[in-house]
Each structure stands twice: as structure tokens, then as C-alpha cells.
Coordinates of C-alpha atoms and ligand atoms in Angstrom, one line a residue:
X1 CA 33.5 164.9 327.4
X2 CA 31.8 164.9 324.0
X3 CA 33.4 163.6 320.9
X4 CA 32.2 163.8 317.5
X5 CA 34.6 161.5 315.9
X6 CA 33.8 157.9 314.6
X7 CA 36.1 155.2 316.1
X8 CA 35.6 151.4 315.9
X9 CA 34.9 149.8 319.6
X10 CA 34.5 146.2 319.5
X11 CA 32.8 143.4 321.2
X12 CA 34.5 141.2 323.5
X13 CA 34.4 139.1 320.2
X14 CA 36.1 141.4 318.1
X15 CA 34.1 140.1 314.8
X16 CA 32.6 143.5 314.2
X17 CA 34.4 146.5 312.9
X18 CA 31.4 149.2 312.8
X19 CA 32.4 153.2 312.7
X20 CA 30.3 154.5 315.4
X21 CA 30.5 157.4 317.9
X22 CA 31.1 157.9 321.7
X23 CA 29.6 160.0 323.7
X24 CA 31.0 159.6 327.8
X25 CA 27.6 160.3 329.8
X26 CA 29.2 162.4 332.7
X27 CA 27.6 162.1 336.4
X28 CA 24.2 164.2 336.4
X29 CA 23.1 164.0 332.8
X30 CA 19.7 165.3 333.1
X31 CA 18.5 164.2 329.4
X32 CA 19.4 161.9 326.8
X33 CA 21.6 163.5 324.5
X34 CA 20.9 165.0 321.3
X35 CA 22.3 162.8 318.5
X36 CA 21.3 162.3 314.5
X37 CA 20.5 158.7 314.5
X38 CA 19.7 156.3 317.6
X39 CA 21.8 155.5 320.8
X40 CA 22.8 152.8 322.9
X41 CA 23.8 152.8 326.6
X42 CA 27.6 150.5 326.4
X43 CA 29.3 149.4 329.5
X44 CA 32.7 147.8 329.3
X45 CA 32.3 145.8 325.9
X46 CA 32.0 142.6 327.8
X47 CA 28.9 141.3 325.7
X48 CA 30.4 138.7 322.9
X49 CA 28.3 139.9 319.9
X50 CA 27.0 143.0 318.6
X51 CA 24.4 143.9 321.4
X52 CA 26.7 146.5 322.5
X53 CA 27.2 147.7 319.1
X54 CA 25.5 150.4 317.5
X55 CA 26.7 150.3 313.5
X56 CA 26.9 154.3 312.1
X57 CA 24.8 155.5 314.9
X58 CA 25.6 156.4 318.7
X59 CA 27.0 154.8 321.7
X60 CA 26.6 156.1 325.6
X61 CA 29.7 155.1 327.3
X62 CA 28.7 154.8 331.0
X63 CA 31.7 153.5 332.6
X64 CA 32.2 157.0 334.1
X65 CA 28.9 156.1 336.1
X66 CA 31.5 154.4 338.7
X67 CA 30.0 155.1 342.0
X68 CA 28.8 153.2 345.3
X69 CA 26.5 155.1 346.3
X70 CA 25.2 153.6 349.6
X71 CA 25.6 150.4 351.2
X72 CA 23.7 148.9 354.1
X73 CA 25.5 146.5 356.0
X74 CA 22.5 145.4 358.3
X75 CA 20.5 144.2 354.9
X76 CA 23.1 143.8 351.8
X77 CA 20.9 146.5 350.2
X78 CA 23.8 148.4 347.7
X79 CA 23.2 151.3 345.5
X80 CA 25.2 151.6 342.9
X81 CA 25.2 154.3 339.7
X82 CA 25.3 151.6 336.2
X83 CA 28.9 152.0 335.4
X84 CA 30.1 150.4 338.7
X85 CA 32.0 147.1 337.8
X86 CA 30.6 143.5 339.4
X87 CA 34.3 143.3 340.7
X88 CA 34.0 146.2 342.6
X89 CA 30.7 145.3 344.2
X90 CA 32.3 142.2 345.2
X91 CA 35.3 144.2 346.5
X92 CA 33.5 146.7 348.3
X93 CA 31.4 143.9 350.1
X94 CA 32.8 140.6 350.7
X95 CA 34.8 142.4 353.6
X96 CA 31.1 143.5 355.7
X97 CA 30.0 139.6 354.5
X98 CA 28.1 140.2 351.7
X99 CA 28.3 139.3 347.7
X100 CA 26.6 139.5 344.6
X101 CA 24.5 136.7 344.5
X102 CA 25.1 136.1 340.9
X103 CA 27.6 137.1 339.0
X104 CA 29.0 136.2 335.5
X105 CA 32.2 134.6 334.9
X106 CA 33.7 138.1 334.6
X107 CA 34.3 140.8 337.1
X108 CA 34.8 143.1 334.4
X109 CA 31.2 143.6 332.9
X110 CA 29.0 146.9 334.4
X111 CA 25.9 146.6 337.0
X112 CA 23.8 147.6 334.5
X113 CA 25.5 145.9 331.6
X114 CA 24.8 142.8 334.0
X115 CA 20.4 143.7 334.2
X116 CA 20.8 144.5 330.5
X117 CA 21.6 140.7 329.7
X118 CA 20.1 139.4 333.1
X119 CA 23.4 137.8 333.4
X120 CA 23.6 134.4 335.2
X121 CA 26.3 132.4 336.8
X122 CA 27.6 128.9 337.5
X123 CA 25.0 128.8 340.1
X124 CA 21.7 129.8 338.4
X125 CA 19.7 126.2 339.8
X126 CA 20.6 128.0 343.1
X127 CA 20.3 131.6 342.5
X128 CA 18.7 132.4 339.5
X129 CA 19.5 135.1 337.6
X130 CA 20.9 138.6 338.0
X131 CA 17.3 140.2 338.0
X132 CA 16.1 137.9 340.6
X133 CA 18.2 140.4 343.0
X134 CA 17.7 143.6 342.0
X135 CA 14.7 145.8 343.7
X136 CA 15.3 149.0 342.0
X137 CA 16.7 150.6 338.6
X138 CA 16.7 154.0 337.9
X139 CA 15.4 154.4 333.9
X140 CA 16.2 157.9 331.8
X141 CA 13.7 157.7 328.9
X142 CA 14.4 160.3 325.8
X143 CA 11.1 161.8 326.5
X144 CA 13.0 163.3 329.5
X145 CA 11.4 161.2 331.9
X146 CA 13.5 159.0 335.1
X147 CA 11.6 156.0 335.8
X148 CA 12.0 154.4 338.8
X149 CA 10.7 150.3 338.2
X150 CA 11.2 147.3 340.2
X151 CA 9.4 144.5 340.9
X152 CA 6.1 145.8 341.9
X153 CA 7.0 149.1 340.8
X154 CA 6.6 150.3 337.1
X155 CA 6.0 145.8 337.0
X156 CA 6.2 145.5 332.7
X157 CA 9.0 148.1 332.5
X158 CA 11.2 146.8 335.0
X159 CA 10.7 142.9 333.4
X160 CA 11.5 144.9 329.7
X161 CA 14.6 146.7 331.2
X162 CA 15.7 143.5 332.7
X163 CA 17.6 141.4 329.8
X164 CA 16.1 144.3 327.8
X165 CA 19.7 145.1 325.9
X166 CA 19.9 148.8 326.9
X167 CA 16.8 149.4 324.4
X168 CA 14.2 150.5 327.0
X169 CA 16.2 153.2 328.1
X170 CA 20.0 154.2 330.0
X171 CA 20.0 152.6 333.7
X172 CA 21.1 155.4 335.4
X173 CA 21.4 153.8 339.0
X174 CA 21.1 150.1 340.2
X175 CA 19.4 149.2 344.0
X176 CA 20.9 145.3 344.6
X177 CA 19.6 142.8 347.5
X178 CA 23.8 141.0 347.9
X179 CA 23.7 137.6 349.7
X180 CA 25.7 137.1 353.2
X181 CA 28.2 134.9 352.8
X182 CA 31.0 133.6 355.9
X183 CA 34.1 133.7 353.7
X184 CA 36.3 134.6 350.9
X185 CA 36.5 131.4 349.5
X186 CA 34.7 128.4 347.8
X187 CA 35.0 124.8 348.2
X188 CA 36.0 123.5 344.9
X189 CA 36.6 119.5 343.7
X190 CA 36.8 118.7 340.3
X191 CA 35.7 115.0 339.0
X192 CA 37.5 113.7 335.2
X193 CA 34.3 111.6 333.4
X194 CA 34.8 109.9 330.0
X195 CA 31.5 109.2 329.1
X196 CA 29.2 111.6 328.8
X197 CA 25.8 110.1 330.4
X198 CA 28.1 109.4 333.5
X199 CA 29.1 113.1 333.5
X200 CA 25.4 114.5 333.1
X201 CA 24.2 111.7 335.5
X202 CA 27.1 113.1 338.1
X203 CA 25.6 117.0 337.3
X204 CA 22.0 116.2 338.4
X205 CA 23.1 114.5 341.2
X206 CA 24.5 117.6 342.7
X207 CA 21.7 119.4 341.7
X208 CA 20.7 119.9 345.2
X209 CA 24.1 119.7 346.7
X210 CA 26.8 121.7 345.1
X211 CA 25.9 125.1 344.7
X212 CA 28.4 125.7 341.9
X213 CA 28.8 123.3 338.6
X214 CA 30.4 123.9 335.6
X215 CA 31.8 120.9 332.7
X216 CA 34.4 121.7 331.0
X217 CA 34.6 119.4 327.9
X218 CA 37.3 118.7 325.1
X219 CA 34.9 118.5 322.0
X220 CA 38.4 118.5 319.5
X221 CA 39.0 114.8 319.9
X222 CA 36.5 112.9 317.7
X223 CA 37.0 109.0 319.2
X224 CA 37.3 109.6 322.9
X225 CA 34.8 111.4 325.2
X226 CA 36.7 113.5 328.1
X227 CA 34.8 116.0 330.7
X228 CA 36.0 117.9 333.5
X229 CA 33.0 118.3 336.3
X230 CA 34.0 121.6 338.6
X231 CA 31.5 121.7 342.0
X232 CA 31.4 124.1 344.7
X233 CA 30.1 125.7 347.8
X234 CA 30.8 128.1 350.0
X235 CA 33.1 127.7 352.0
X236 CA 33.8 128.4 355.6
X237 CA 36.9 130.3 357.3
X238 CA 37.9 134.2 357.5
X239 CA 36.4 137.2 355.1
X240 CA 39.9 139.0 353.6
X241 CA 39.3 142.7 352.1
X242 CA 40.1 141.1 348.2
X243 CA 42.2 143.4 346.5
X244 CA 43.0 144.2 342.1
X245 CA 45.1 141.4 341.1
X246 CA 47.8 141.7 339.2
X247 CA 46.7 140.8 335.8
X248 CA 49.4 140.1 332.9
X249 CA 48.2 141.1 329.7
X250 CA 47.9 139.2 325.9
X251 CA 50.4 141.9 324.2
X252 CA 49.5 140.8 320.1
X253 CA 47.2 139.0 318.3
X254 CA 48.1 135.3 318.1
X255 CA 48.2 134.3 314.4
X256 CA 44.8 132.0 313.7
X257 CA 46.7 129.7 312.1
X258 CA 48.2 128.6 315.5
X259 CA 44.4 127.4 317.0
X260 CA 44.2 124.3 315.4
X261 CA 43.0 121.3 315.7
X262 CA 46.8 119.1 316.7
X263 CA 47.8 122.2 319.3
X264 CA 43.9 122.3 320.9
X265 CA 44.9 118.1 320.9
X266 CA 47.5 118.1 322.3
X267 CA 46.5 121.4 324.9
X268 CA 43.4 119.3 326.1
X269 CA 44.8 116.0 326.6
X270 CA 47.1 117.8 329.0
X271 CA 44.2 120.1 330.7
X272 CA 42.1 116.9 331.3
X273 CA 45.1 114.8 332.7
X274 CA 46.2 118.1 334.9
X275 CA 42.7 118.2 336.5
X276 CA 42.8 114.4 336.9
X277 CA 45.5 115.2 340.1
X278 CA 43.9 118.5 341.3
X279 CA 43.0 117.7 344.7
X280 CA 39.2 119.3 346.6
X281 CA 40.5 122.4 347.8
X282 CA 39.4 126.0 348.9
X283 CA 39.9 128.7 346.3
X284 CA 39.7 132.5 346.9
X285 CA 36.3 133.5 345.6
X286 CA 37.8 135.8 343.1
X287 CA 40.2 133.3 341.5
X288 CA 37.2 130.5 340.8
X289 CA 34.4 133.1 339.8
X290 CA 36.6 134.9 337.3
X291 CA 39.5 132.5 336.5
X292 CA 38.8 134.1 333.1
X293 CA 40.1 137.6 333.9
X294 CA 43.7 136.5 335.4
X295 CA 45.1 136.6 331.8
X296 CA 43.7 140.2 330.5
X297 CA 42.6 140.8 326.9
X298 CA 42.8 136.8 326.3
X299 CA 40.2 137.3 323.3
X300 CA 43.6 138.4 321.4
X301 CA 44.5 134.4 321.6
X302 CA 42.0 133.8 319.1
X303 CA 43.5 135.8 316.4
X304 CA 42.8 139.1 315.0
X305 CA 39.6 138.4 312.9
X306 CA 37.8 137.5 316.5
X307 CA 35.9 134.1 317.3
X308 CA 32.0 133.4 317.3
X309 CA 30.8 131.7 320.2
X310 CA 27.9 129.4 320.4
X311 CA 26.1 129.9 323.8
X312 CA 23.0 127.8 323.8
X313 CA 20.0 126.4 326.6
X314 CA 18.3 123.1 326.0
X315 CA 14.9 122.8 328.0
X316 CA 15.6 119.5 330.5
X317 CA 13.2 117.6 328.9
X318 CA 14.9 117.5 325.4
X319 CA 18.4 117.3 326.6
X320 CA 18.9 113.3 326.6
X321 CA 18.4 113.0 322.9
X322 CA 19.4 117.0 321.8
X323 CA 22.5 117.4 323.8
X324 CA 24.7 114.2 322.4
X325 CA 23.3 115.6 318.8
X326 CA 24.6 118.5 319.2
X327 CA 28.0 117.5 320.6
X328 CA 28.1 115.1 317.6
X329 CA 27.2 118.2 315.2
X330 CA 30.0 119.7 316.8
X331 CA 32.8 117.1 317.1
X332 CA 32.2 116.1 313.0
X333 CA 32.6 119.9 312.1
X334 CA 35.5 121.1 310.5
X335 CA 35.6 123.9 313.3
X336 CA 37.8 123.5 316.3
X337 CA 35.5 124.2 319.6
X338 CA 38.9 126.1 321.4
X339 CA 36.3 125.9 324.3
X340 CA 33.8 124.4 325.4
X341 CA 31.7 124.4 328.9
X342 CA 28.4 123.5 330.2
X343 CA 26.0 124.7 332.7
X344 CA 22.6 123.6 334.3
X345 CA 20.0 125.9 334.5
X346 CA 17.6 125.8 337.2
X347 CA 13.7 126.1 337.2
X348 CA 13.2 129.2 338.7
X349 CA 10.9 131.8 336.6
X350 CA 13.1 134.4 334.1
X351 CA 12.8 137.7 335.6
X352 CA 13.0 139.7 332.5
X353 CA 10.7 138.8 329.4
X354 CA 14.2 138.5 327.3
X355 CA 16.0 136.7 329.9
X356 CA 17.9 133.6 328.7
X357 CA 17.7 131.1 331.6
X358 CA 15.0 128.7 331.1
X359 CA 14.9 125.2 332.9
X360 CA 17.7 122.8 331.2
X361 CA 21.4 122.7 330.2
X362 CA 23.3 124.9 328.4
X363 CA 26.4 125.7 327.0
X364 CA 29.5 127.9 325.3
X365 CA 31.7 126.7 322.6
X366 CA 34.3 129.3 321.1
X367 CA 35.3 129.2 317.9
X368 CA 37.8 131.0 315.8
X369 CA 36.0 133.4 313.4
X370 CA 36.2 130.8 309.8
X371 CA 33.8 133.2 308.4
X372 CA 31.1 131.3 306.2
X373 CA 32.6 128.0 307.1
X374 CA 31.9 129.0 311.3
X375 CA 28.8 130.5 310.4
X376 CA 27.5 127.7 308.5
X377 CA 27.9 125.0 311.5
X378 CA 25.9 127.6 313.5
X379 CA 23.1 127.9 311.1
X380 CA 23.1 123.7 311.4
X381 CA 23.1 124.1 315.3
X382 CA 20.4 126.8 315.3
X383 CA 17.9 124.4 313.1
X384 CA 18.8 122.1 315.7
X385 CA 17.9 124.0 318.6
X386 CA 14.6 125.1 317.3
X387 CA 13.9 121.9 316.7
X388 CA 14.7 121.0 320.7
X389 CA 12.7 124.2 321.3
X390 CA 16.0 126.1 322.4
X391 CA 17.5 129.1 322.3
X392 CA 20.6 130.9 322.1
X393 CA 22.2 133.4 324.6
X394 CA 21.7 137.0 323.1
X395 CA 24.5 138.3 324.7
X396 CA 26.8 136.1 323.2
X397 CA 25.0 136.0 319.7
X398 CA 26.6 137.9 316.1
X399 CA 24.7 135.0 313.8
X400 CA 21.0 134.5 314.1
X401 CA 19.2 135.4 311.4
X402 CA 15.4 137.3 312.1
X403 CA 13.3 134.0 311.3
X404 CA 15.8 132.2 313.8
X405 CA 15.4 134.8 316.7
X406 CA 11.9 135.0 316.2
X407 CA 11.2 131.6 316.9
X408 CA 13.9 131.4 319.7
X409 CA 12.2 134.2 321.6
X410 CA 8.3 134.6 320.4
X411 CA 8.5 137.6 323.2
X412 CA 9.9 139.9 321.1
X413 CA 7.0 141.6 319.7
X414 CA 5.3 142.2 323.0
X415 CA 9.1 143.6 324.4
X416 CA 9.5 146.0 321.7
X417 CA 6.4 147.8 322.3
X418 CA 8.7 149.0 325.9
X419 CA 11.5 149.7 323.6
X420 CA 12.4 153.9 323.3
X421 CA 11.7 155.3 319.8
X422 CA 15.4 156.9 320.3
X423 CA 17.7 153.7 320.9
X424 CA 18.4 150.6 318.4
X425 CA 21.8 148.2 318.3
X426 CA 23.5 146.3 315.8
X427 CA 22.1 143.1 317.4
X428 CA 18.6 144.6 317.5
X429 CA 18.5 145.7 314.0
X430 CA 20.0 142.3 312.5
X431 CA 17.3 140.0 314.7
X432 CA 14.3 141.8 313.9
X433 CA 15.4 143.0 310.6
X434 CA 14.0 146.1 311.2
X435 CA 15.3 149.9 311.3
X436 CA 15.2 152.1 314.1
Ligands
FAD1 C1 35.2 136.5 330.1 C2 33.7 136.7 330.1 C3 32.9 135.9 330.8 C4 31.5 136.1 330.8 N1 30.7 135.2 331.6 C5 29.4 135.3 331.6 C6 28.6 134.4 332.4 O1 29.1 133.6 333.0 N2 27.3 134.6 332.3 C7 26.7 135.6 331.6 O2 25.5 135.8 331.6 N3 27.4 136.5 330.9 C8 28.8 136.4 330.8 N4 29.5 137.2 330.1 C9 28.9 138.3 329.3 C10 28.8 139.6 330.1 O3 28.6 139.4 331.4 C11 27.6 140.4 329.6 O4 27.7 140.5 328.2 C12 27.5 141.8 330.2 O5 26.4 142.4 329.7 C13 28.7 142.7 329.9 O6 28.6 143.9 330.6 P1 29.3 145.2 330.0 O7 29.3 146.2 331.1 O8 30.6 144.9 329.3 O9 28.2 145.6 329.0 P2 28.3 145.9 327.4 O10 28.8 144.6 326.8 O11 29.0 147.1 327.1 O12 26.8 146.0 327.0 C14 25.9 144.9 327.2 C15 24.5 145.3 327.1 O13 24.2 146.2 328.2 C16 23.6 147.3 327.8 N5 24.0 148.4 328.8 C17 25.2 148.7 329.2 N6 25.1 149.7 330.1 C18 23.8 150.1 330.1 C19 23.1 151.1 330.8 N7 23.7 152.0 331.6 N8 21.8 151.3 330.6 C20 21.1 150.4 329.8 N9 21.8 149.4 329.1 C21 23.1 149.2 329.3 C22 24.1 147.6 326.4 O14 23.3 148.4 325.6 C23 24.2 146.2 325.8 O15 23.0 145.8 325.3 C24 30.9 137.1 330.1 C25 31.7 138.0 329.3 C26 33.1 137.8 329.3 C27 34.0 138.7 328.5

């Protein structure tokens, strides 16, 4: 179906209000279509900023694209057209033994949405990144050419295309190696710390134990430390065929004015002390990968002008003196962090030349959009991180400024010689500063 009307689709932030159109790519597109302006390949509208975003131009909505396409239960080689969810992979697979073997905190974002941001989970120092499993991706260029790249195929493509923010081209079809796994479920424990050095000390020490970490941590109080450590494994015990939860819905827009600072108080104080009885226990795959999902639309919570989040990687060797600095930074703001997690990153080489993941710790704080006053404490926190040589996540970004990105990811000039003439983004234009 074509349509030639403007609408507004948003990020998962909902920050941006940009007119653009939608064009649905049915099954069997033989070229890129025909458009005045540029175009951009959009899954489900997971990414945070304005990477899936294309501001008075085009967007190809590939969620039609929703097909297995073969699966080999012998190998865990799956071949999937791009608009097929992650939680339908999982689905589809955990029941012959297999699973993705990385998958973001969502089962709601596309395959190929997924190799556009070379998406990474709670286990990265285990698993690396989404690229690290793919052998195949199925390119369609606007010169009317398919590509087919993969590492050792089509090499520099495949590592543009991979965290390449649909620029190099639609992914048409995805070829996944999935992981064998012996259950549904993972071992989970959780571990309350009120010191931060413990808590860190406690995450490298199951570097090479615990498969899954994740630190939750309630940056609103400024006197008192508190952190919530999740770990996990595998676990043992029986494969179930995992079926669509039911999944309530946020009906309205909360006001803003109800995310402040005496309510996120008072919600953390009871979050950390709830977790402070949770006992180690096994929890269905589904319901610890993408706690997240159980409450659908939740973005609504954070009030109708959106929320910014700050998604950022220290390199290990800068994170004893950088990440206390920018907690501090954080806790002395007059923004509320409504969120606030950590993860390790593991050493393993980035797949894509715009991948994220580098060796180090990293994290995501949500904030209600404040306008200047939010974007102004993420200005202070990027002069920080270039400082610590860090970066920020681009699939979470709507603030860095060109100068800012540039120095973040120096790659940028050799990636956008793979970019096609014919596709741009709102995030793309606002980093480099430059027009399609
Ligand atoms: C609740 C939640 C939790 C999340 N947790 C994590 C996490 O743990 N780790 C993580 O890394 N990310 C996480 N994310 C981010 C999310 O996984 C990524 O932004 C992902 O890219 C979203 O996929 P999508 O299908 O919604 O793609 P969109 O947001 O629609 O698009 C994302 C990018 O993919 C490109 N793209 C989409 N389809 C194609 C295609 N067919 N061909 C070429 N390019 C394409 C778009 O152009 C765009 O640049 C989370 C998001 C949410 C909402």
C-alpha cells in the first residue's frame, strides 16, 4: 500500500514531531522506490532518538517484511525477511532449543532494526553484539542492485550495514547463527549494595561467572548510595513453546508534573527495599529479557512532551575516576534520572565500524524531556565523556551536536563513503551537519 500523505511517527522517545511520509515496502519489492527527497528503511520505532526518523523526507516501513523463512534445527542457522520481530525468533526457536544469542531488552524491535544498531544485551562480555551472529544480510541498493555481504563476503559493506543506521541500504533478509540453549528459563539472584565501589567490585567479579548483569541504581537520592545488582545464567530444566503475553497497556499520557523528584523518592526507596527480599530464583526467559515490554506503551509514563535518555560507554580503563563523576554530574542536576541502569561491556572486537560496544561500562539514564534545562546536563555529560574518551549510544541519541559526534566516533568519515546517495535520517543529518 502506498500513501502519499504526511503523518508524524515518533521515536520510542516521542521528543520529535517531524511530518514525514510512509511508504509500507510490500514482500517482493524489486527496487527502491521512487520518492522526491531521501528514504529511510524504519522498523517498529523502537530506536530512542531520531535515527529512525526521516524529517520532510521518506520512510520505508518494513514491518510487513514478517516472515521465517527457513530454520535449521541441526545448526540454529534462521532466515528471516528484516521485519520479523526478535520476539518472534525467540518464539519460533526456544521450543527446537535454540535462541538469539543477543538480544536487546525488547522483543519488540525488527531483525534488521537489531543489525542497523548492532544491538547488544545484558550479556555482551559473553556474547558480544548482535553482528557477532549474523552470517548473511540481504542489501537492496537504489542503484537496483541486492547485495549479498557477510563476514567474508562483500567484508567493508557488511561491517557499514552492520550498526550502519539503515543508510547503506534496506536489509531485505537476515541469515542468523541462534545459540542452543537447554531451557526456557534463567537463573536470576539479585544483590542490594550501598556503596558504589562494592557494587562495581561485585560486577567484575562475575565477569567470568554470571552470564547476565545488569545495576539498577536510584541516582534521585543525593546523600545515600543504593544499587540493585541483577546476575544470571542459564538455567536448566524443560524448553516450553513461549507464547504472546498478555500485555496491559499505558491508556494516556501521564501529566510530567507527576515524575518528580519526592514520587521517584519515595518509588525507589521502595524498589530497592522490594529487591532486598527477592529470593535467587528461575525466571521464564521472556519475563527477565524483556521485563520492559509487560506494561505496553510505558513511554506514555513520562509525559506527553517524551523523555531524552542518556546511554553512554566508558572504556574500562577510565571508569574508576569517570564513572563516580558522572554519577555526581548526575545526582547534583536539577533533572530527575526516572531510570537508571548499568551494564559491562566486554572486550570482544565491534563488528560493525559504528557499533557502540567497546571494552568498559556503560549505561542509560531516562529523563523527562525539560527541554534546554535536560539538554544542557547532557551537553555537561558529553564534555565529560570526550574527555574519558567515551561515547554515547546512537540509537538512543536526539542531542549531540556534529563537533560532539565527531569526536565520539572519528569513523564516520570512512562509513559514509558506504552510505547510498538516496537515504539520509534526522539523526544523520543533525550529527554530521550535512544534507543529503
Ligand atoms: C524498551 C526498549 C529496550 C531496549 N533495549 C535495548 C538494549 O538492551 N540494547 C540495545 O542495543 N538496544 C535496545 N533498545 C533499542 C532498540 O533495540 C533499537 O533501537 C532497535 O534498532 C529498534 O528496532 P526497530 O525495529 O524498532 O527499528 P527502528 O527504531 O524503526 O529503526 C532503527 C534503525 O534501524 C534501521 N532499520 C530498520 N529496518 C531496517 C531495514 N529493513 N533495513 C535497513 N535499516 C533498517 C532504521 O533506519 C534505523 O536507523 C531498546 C528499545 C526499547 C524501546
Amino acid at each position: 500500500m502506498r500513501t502519499d500523505d504526511w503523518t508524524t511517527p515518533l521515536a520510542w522517545n516521542r521528543v520529535h514531531r517531524y511530518r514525514q511520509r510512509v511508504l509500507e515496502v510490500p514482500r517482493g519489492l524489486s527496487a527502491v522506490p521512487e520518492t522526491s527527497g531521501s528514504v529511510l528503511p524504519r522498523g517498529f520505532g523502537h530506536s530512542y532518538g531520531d535515527s529512525c526518523l526521516n524529517a520532510d523526507n521518506t520512510l520505508l516501513d518494513t514491518r510487513g517484511l514478517n516472515r521465517i523463512l527457513s530454520f535449521d534445527p541441526e545448526t540454529g542457522v534462521l532466515h528471516c525477511e528484516a521485519g520479523v520481530t526478535i520476539g518472534a525468533v525467540q518464539r519460533y526457536a526456544t521450543p527446537y532449543g535454540w535462541r538469539l544469542a543477543v538480544s536487546p531488552s525488547t522483543g519488540l524491535a525488527s531483525v534488521a532494526g537489531s543489525v542497523a544498531h548492532d544491538v547488544h544485551g545484558r550479556n555482551h562480555i559473553f556474547a558480544g553484539s548482535f553482528g557477532h551472529h549474523l552470517l548473511e544480510i540481504e542489501l537492496m541498493r537504489s542503484d537496483g542492485r541486492r547485495r549479498l555481504c557477510g563476514p567474508g563476503a562483500d567484508d567493508q559493506l557488511f561491517r557499514a550495514t552492520v550498526g550502519g543506521m539503515g543508510l547503506t541500504g534496506l536489509i531485505t533478509t537476515v541469515k542468523l547463527q541462534l545459540r542452543p540453549v537447554k531451557s526456557s528459563f534463567i537463573n536470576v539472584e539479585t544483590h542490594c549494595h550501598t556503596d558504589l565501589s562494592q557494587l562495581m567490585a561485585h560486577i567484575d567479579a562475575t565477569a567470568d561467572t554470571h552470564e547476565y548483569a545488569t545495576a539498577w541504581l536510584d541516582l534521585v537520592g543525593r546523600q545515600t548510595f543504593r544499587g540493585v545488582l541483577e546476575i544470571g545464567n542459564e538455567g536448566p530444566g524443560e524448553r516450553s513453546f513461549p507464547q504472546d503475553r498478555f500485555q496491559p497497556r499505558v491508556p494516556f499520557d501521564l501529566p510530567r508534573l507527576c515524575v518528580n523528584r519526592p514520587h521517584m523518592h519515595a518509588f525507589n526507596l521502595a524498589y530497592f527495599r522490594l529487591c532486598g527480599r527477592k529470593k535467587p530464583g528461575r525466571v521464564s526467559y521472556q519475563k527477565y529479557l524483556y521485563q520492559m515490554d509487560s506494561l505496553g506503551d510505558w513511554n506514555r509514563l513520562l509525559g506527553r512532551k517524551g523523555f531524552y535518555q542518556y546511554h553512554f560507554l566508558i572504556p574500562a580503563a577510565a571508569v574508576p575516576d569517570g564513572l563516580p563523576r558522572l554519577l555526581d554530574a548526575v545526582r547534583s542536576s536539577d533533572n530527575v534520572a526516572v531510570l537508571a541502569i548499568l551494564k559491562r561491556y566486554g572486550p570482544s572486537a565491534a563488528p560493525g565500524m559504528m557499533s557502540f560496544p567497546v571494552h568498559g561500562v556503560g549505561g542509560a539514564f531516562d529523563f523527562v524531556n525539560r527541554g534546554e534545562r535536560t539538554l544542557r546536563l547532557f551537553h555537561e555529560l558529553d564534555e565529560l565523556m570526550i574527555e574519558l574518551g567515551g561515547r554515547v549510544y546512537l540509537a538512543k541519541d536526539s542531542a549531540l551536536d556534529p563537533g560532539t559526534f565527531k569526536l565520539m566516533y572519528p569513523q564516520w568519515t570512512a562509513f559514509r563513503e558506504f552510505v547510498d546517495p538516496r537515504f539520509s535520517s534526522s539523526l544523520w543529518r543533525r550529527v554530521t551537519g550535512e544534507e543529503p
